[in-house]
Tab-separated table of C-alpha atoms in Angstrom:
chain	number	residue	atom	x	y	z
A	24	MET	CA	0.040	0.009	0.001
A	25	PRO	CA	1.394	3.510	-0.860
A	26	ARG	CA	2.746	5.354	2.157
A	27	PHE	CA	3.028	9.117	2.408
A	28	PHE	CA	4.523	11.314	5.088
A	29	VAL	CA	2.444	14.376	6.245
A	30	ASP	CA	3.721	16.958	8.763
A	31	THR	CA	0.486	17.384	10.569
A	32	PRO	CA	-1.417	15.850	13.517
A	33	LEU	CA	-3.498	12.850	12.332
A	34	HIS	CA	-6.633	11.405	13.868
A	35	PRO	CA	-8.787	8.440	12.781
A	36	HIS	CA	-12.280	9.032	11.389
A	37	THR	CA	-11.438	12.457	10.114
A	38	ALA	CA	-10.956	14.089	6.771
A	39	LEU	CA	-7.659	15.595	5.641
A	40	THR	CA	-6.624	17.893	2.775
A	41	LEU	CA	-3.256	16.570	1.583
A	42	PRO	CA	-0.249	18.817	1.107
A	43	ASP	CA	0.999	19.703	-2.360
A	44	ALA	CA	4.000	17.348	-2.300
A	45	VAL	CA	1.731	14.346	-1.588
A	46	VAL	CA	-0.704	15.370	-4.245
A	47	ARG	CA	2.091	15.419	-6.849
A	48	HIS	CA	3.037	11.862	-5.742
A	49	LEU	CA	-0.573	10.723	-6.058
A	50	HIS	CA	-0.531	11.766	-9.693
A	51	VAL	CA	2.785	10.118	-10.399
A	52	ARG	CA	1.488	6.851	-8.880
A	53	ARG	CA	-1.826	7.332	-10.747
A	54	LEU	CA	-3.914	6.971	-7.526
A	55	THR	CA	-7.643	7.794	-7.899
A	56	GLU	CA	-10.749	8.200	-5.767
A	57	SER	CA	-11.424	5.162	-3.523
A	58	ASP	CA	-7.891	3.940	-3.580
A	59	SER	CA	-6.275	3.030	-0.270
A	60	LEU	CA	-3.183	4.491	1.204
A	61	THR	CA	-1.343	4.976	4.427
A	62	LEU	CA	-0.279	8.228	6.137
A	63	PHE	CA	2.215	8.824	8.965
A	64	ASN	CA	3.658	11.793	10.717
A	65	GLY	CA	6.444	10.455	12.694
A	66	ASP	CA	4.391	9.980	15.906
A	67	GLY	CA	5.024	6.187	15.841
A	68	ALA	CA	1.606	5.232	14.315
A	69	GLU	CA	0.303	4.797	10.773
A	70	TYR	CA	-3.065	5.851	9.562
A	71	PRO	CA	-4.809	3.885	6.821
A	72	ALA	CA	-6.926	6.215	4.604
A	73	ILE	CA	-9.246	6.267	1.575
A	74	LEU	CA	-8.901	8.874	-1.205
A	75	ARG	CA	-12.264	10.779	-1.332
A	76	HIS	CA	-11.109	13.366	-4.038
A	77	VAL	CA	-8.210	13.788	-6.383
A	78	GLY	CA	-7.968	16.994	-8.415
A	79	ARG	CA	-5.190	18.534	-10.462
A	80	ARG	CA	-3.874	20.447	-7.449
A	81	THR	CA	-5.853	19.169	-4.446
A	82	ALA	CA	-6.701	15.872	-2.819
A	83	GLU	CA	-8.611	14.798	0.204
A	84	VAL	CA	-8.643	11.523	2.258
A	85	ASP	CA	-10.757	10.006	4.984
A	86	ILE	CA	-8.561	8.605	7.703
A	87	THR	CA	-10.213	5.320	8.714
A	88	ALA	CA	-8.010	4.103	11.591
A	89	GLN	CA	-4.812	4.379	13.687
A	90	SER	CA	-2.291	1.580	14.066
A	91	VAL	CA	0.632	1.924	16.460
A	92	ILE	CA	3.268	-0.238	14.710
A	93	SER	CA	6.988	-0.028	15.697
A	94	ARG	CA	9.577	-1.012	13.098
A	95	GLU	CA	12.435	0.452	15.118
A	96	SER	CA	15.501	-1.459	15.909
A	97	PRO	CA	15.960	-2.730	19.506
A	98	LEU	CA	19.514	-1.305	19.251
A	99	PRO	CA	19.462	2.512	18.903
A	100	LEU	CA	22.064	3.326	16.319
A	101	PHE	CA	23.460	6.831	15.734
A	102	LEU	CA	25.742	7.689	12.847
A	103	ALA	CA	28.212	10.532	12.853
A	104	GLN	CA	29.262	10.774	9.192
A	105	GLY	CA	32.011	12.950	7.759
A	106	MET	CA	30.303	14.772	4.891
A	107	SER	CA	30.907	13.146	1.554
A	108	SER	CA	30.527	14.609	-1.873
A	109	GLY	CA	28.109	14.046	-4.760
A	110	ASP	CA	25.230	11.714	-4.009
A	111	ARG	CA	27.218	9.590	-1.510
A	112	MET	CA	25.864	11.447	1.488
A	113	GLU	CA	22.372	11.088	0.285
A	114	PHE	CA	22.926	7.363	-0.354
A	115	THR	CA	24.202	6.902	3.177
A	116	LEU	CA	21.240	8.619	4.658
A	117	GLN	CA	18.730	6.718	2.609
A	118	LYS	CA	20.184	3.287	3.237
A	119	GLY	CA	20.932	4.131	6.876
A	120	VAL	CA	17.260	4.793	7.401
A	121	GLU	CA	16.340	1.418	5.848
A	122	MET	CA	18.829	-0.248	8.126
A	123	GLY	CA	17.533	1.251	11.300
A	124	VAL	CA	19.790	4.361	12.074
A	125	SER	CA	17.769	6.792	14.289
A	126	VAL	CA	20.071	9.752	14.410
A	127	PHE	CA	22.345	11.200	11.704
A	128	GLN	CA	25.054	13.730	12.612
A	129	PRO	CA	26.712	15.256	9.609
A	130	LEU	CA	30.293	16.300	10.449
A	131	ALA	CA	32.626	18.968	8.926
A	132	THR	CA	35.984	17.155	8.918
A	133	GLN	CA	39.421	18.160	7.720
A	134	ARG	CA	39.386	15.982	4.549
A	135	ALA	CA	35.641	16.683	3.696
A	136	VAL	CA	35.369	17.726	0.075
A	137	VAL	CA	32.056	19.391	0.789
A	138	LYS	CA	32.259	22.780	2.647
A	139	LEU	CA	28.903	24.197	3.918
A	140	SER	CA	28.010	26.941	6.166
A	141	GLY	CA	25.229	29.434	6.765
A	142	ASP	CA	22.100	29.276	4.578
A	143	ARG	CA	23.754	26.566	2.350
A	144	ALA	CA	24.292	24.289	5.356
A	145	ASP	CA	20.624	24.787	6.474
A	146	LYS	CA	19.332	24.088	3.069
A	147	ARG	CA	21.402	20.973	2.717
A	148	VAL	CA	20.195	19.700	6.098
A	149	THR	CA	16.632	20.328	5.010
A	150	ARG	CA	17.221	18.309	1.854
A	151	TRP	CA	18.709	15.558	3.817
A	152	GLN	CA	15.694	15.446	6.185
A	153	GLU	CA	13.412	15.139	3.070
A	154	ILE	CA	15.528	12.119	2.011
A	155	VAL	CA	15.004	10.615	5.428
A	156	GLN	CA	11.286	11.156	5.118
A	157	SER	CA	11.089	9.485	1.717
A	158	ALA	CA	13.177	6.582	2.963
A	159	CYS	CA	10.700	6.132	5.812
A	160	GLU	CA	7.845	6.106	3.340
A	161	GLN	CA	9.575	3.236	1.424
A	162	CYS	CA	10.759	1.097	4.393
A	163	GLY	CA	7.700	1.358	6.666
A	164	ARG	CA	9.259	3.165	9.626
A	165	ASN	CA	6.725	5.361	11.570
A	166	VAL	CA	9.299	7.286	13.656
A	167	LEU	CA	11.341	9.735	11.651
A	168	PRO	CA	15.151	9.592	12.173
A	169	VAL	CA	16.742	13.041	12.971
A	170	VAL	CA	19.274	14.733	10.819
A	171	ARG	CA	21.113	17.087	13.142
A	172	PRO	CA	22.702	20.408	12.143
A	173	ILE	CA	26.234	20.163	10.709
A	174	LEU	CA	28.956	20.386	13.317
A	175	SER	CA	32.643	20.323	13.322
A	176	LEU	CA	34.193	17.077	14.706
A	177	SER	CA	35.554	18.842	17.799
A	178	ALA	CA	32.181	20.475	18.571
A	179	TRP	CA	30.351	17.134	18.091
A	180	LEU	CA	32.835	15.391	20.458
A	181	ASP	CA	32.348	18.114	23.092
A	182	SER	CA	28.507	17.588	22.791
A	183	LEU	CA	28.954	13.932	23.823
A	184	ALA	CA	29.577	14.742	27.539
A	185	GLY	CA	27.333	12.451	29.514
A	186	ASP	CA	26.150	10.338	26.491
A	187	THR	CA	26.284	6.738	27.599
A	188	ALA	CA	26.078	5.126	24.144
A	189	ALA	CA	28.955	2.951	23.035
A	190	ARG	CA	31.437	4.831	20.960
A	191	LEU	CA	32.764	3.066	17.826
A	192	MET	CA	35.075	4.653	15.199
A	193	LEU	CA	35.833	3.062	11.791
A	194	SER	CA	39.540	3.099	11.081
A	195	PRO	CA	41.643	1.285	8.537
A	196	THR	CA	44.421	1.167	11.243
A	197	GLY	CA	42.087	0.002	14.029
A	198	GLU	CA	42.612	-3.393	15.599
A	199	GLY	CA	39.179	-3.869	17.184
A	200	ARG	CA	36.617	-6.211	15.674
A	201	LEU	CA	32.799	-5.969	15.770
A	202	ALA	CA	32.677	-9.622	16.592
A	203	ALA	CA	34.503	-8.982	19.838
A	204	LEU	CA	32.268	-6.194	21.093
A	205	PRO	CA	30.122	-6.652	24.196
A	206	PRO	CA	26.387	-5.998	23.577
A	207	PRO	CA	25.800	-2.194	23.690
A	208	ALA	CA	22.570	-0.644	24.933
A	209	ALA	CA	22.982	1.920	22.067
A	210	ALA	CA	25.890	2.928	19.868
A	211	TRP	CA	27.453	5.911	18.152
A	212	LEU	CA	29.301	5.056	15.001
A	213	LEU	CA	31.851	7.579	13.673
A	214	ALA	CA	32.750	7.327	9.969
A	215	GLY	CA	35.121	9.666	8.024
A	216	PRO	CA	34.518	11.219	4.607
A	217	GLU	CA	36.532	10.336	1.378
A	218	GLY	CA	40.115	9.965	2.560
A	219	GLY	CA	38.999	9.098	6.106
A	220	LEU	CA	39.727	11.025	9.353
A	221	THR	CA	43.152	12.619	9.830
A	222	ASP	CA	45.482	11.276	12.549
A	223	ASP	CA	44.656	14.188	14.697
A	224	GLU	CA	40.963	13.704	14.349
A	225	GLU	CA	41.256	10.052	15.268
A	226	THR	CA	43.325	10.936	18.348
A	227	ALA	CA	40.749	13.366	19.415
A	228	ALA	CA	38.014	10.638	19.150
A	229	LEU	CA	40.193	8.113	20.969
A	230	GLN	CA	40.560	10.635	23.784
A	231	ARG	CA	36.869	10.808	24.129
A	232	GLY	CA	36.542	7.109	24.533
A	233	PHE	CA	36.015	5.863	20.924
A	234	VAL	CA	37.029	2.217	20.105
A	235	PRO	CA	38.736	2.038	16.673
A	236	LEU	CA	37.267	-0.767	14.469
A	237	LYS	CA	38.523	-2.243	11.302
A	238	LEU	CA	36.056	-3.873	8.858
A	239	GLY	CA	38.374	-6.570	7.481
A	240	PRO	CA	41.463	-6.314	5.415
A	241	ARG	CA	39.971	-4.289	2.550
A	242	ILE	CA	39.687	-0.486	2.335
A	243	LEU	CA	36.013	0.446	1.981
A	244	ARG	CA	34.596	3.656	0.389
A	245	THR	CA	32.978	6.019	2.822
A	246	GLU	CA	29.439	5.215	1.597
A	247	THR	CA	30.237	1.578	2.083
A	248	ALA	CA	31.950	1.508	5.414
A	249	ALA	CA	29.290	3.099	7.637
A	250	LEU	CA	26.519	1.004	6.067
A	251	ALA	CA	28.533	-2.230	6.338
A	252	ALA	CA	29.111	-1.448	10.054
A	253	VAL	CA	25.441	-0.648	10.642
A	254	ALA	CA	24.474	-4.008	8.984
A	255	ALA	CA	26.932	-5.965	11.104
A	256	LEU	CA	25.792	-4.256	14.261
A	257	GLN	CA	22.121	-5.060	13.406
A	258	ALA	CA	23.016	-8.638	12.664
A	259	ARG	CA	24.902	-9.104	15.912
A	260	PHE	CA	22.880	-6.954	18.444
A	261	GLY	CA	19.740	-5.698	16.559
A	262	ASP	CA	16.942	-7.122	14.641
A	263	TYR	CA	18.569	-8.814	11.623
């Protein structure tokens, strides 16, 4: 059944005028009156609905029920990702949502090709949050993962004071293995951009309690490394 995110309170047995973005998707998917769909707004529930009207620019639905369905991982996973270029960052966000990541922290690191600040940074974060919403529509999650504002690595490390989640850093020179980890209650995963983290950045993370992990003998691309680690953590400690 088609799923659509709407940023508004939802209630069963009520009518709702759909936002423009959803109306455009209705036309792309050729949905018409009396077709069924599912709405969600990130509150942890989904809302089956029936299309009552579809016009060129407007559409209305009757919300028929509310179903509280959790598809969240039992292992809260948080990804701090050095910003990568092109569509790599968007790919990481999209697939990370599908794999169960609940918080994304974009990082401005020394080797990051992408340099963003001010309005450009705000617009990019907004775009990334839209990608997260679309990924939730596809994968069935009813709680929206959060894309946090871009931070420097040092500012982010400072923000972790008091955070009790396990701290794991992907490093080609690391000696730790995921298979040897004790079960974490939650985990931060730190991944560098193209070119990885610098020695100084890795040292700063180590001083804040991060455990350096190596994913086998092969060097992985930035968009591969974080997702491979998330999948391995889910397989070992989550819901895979």
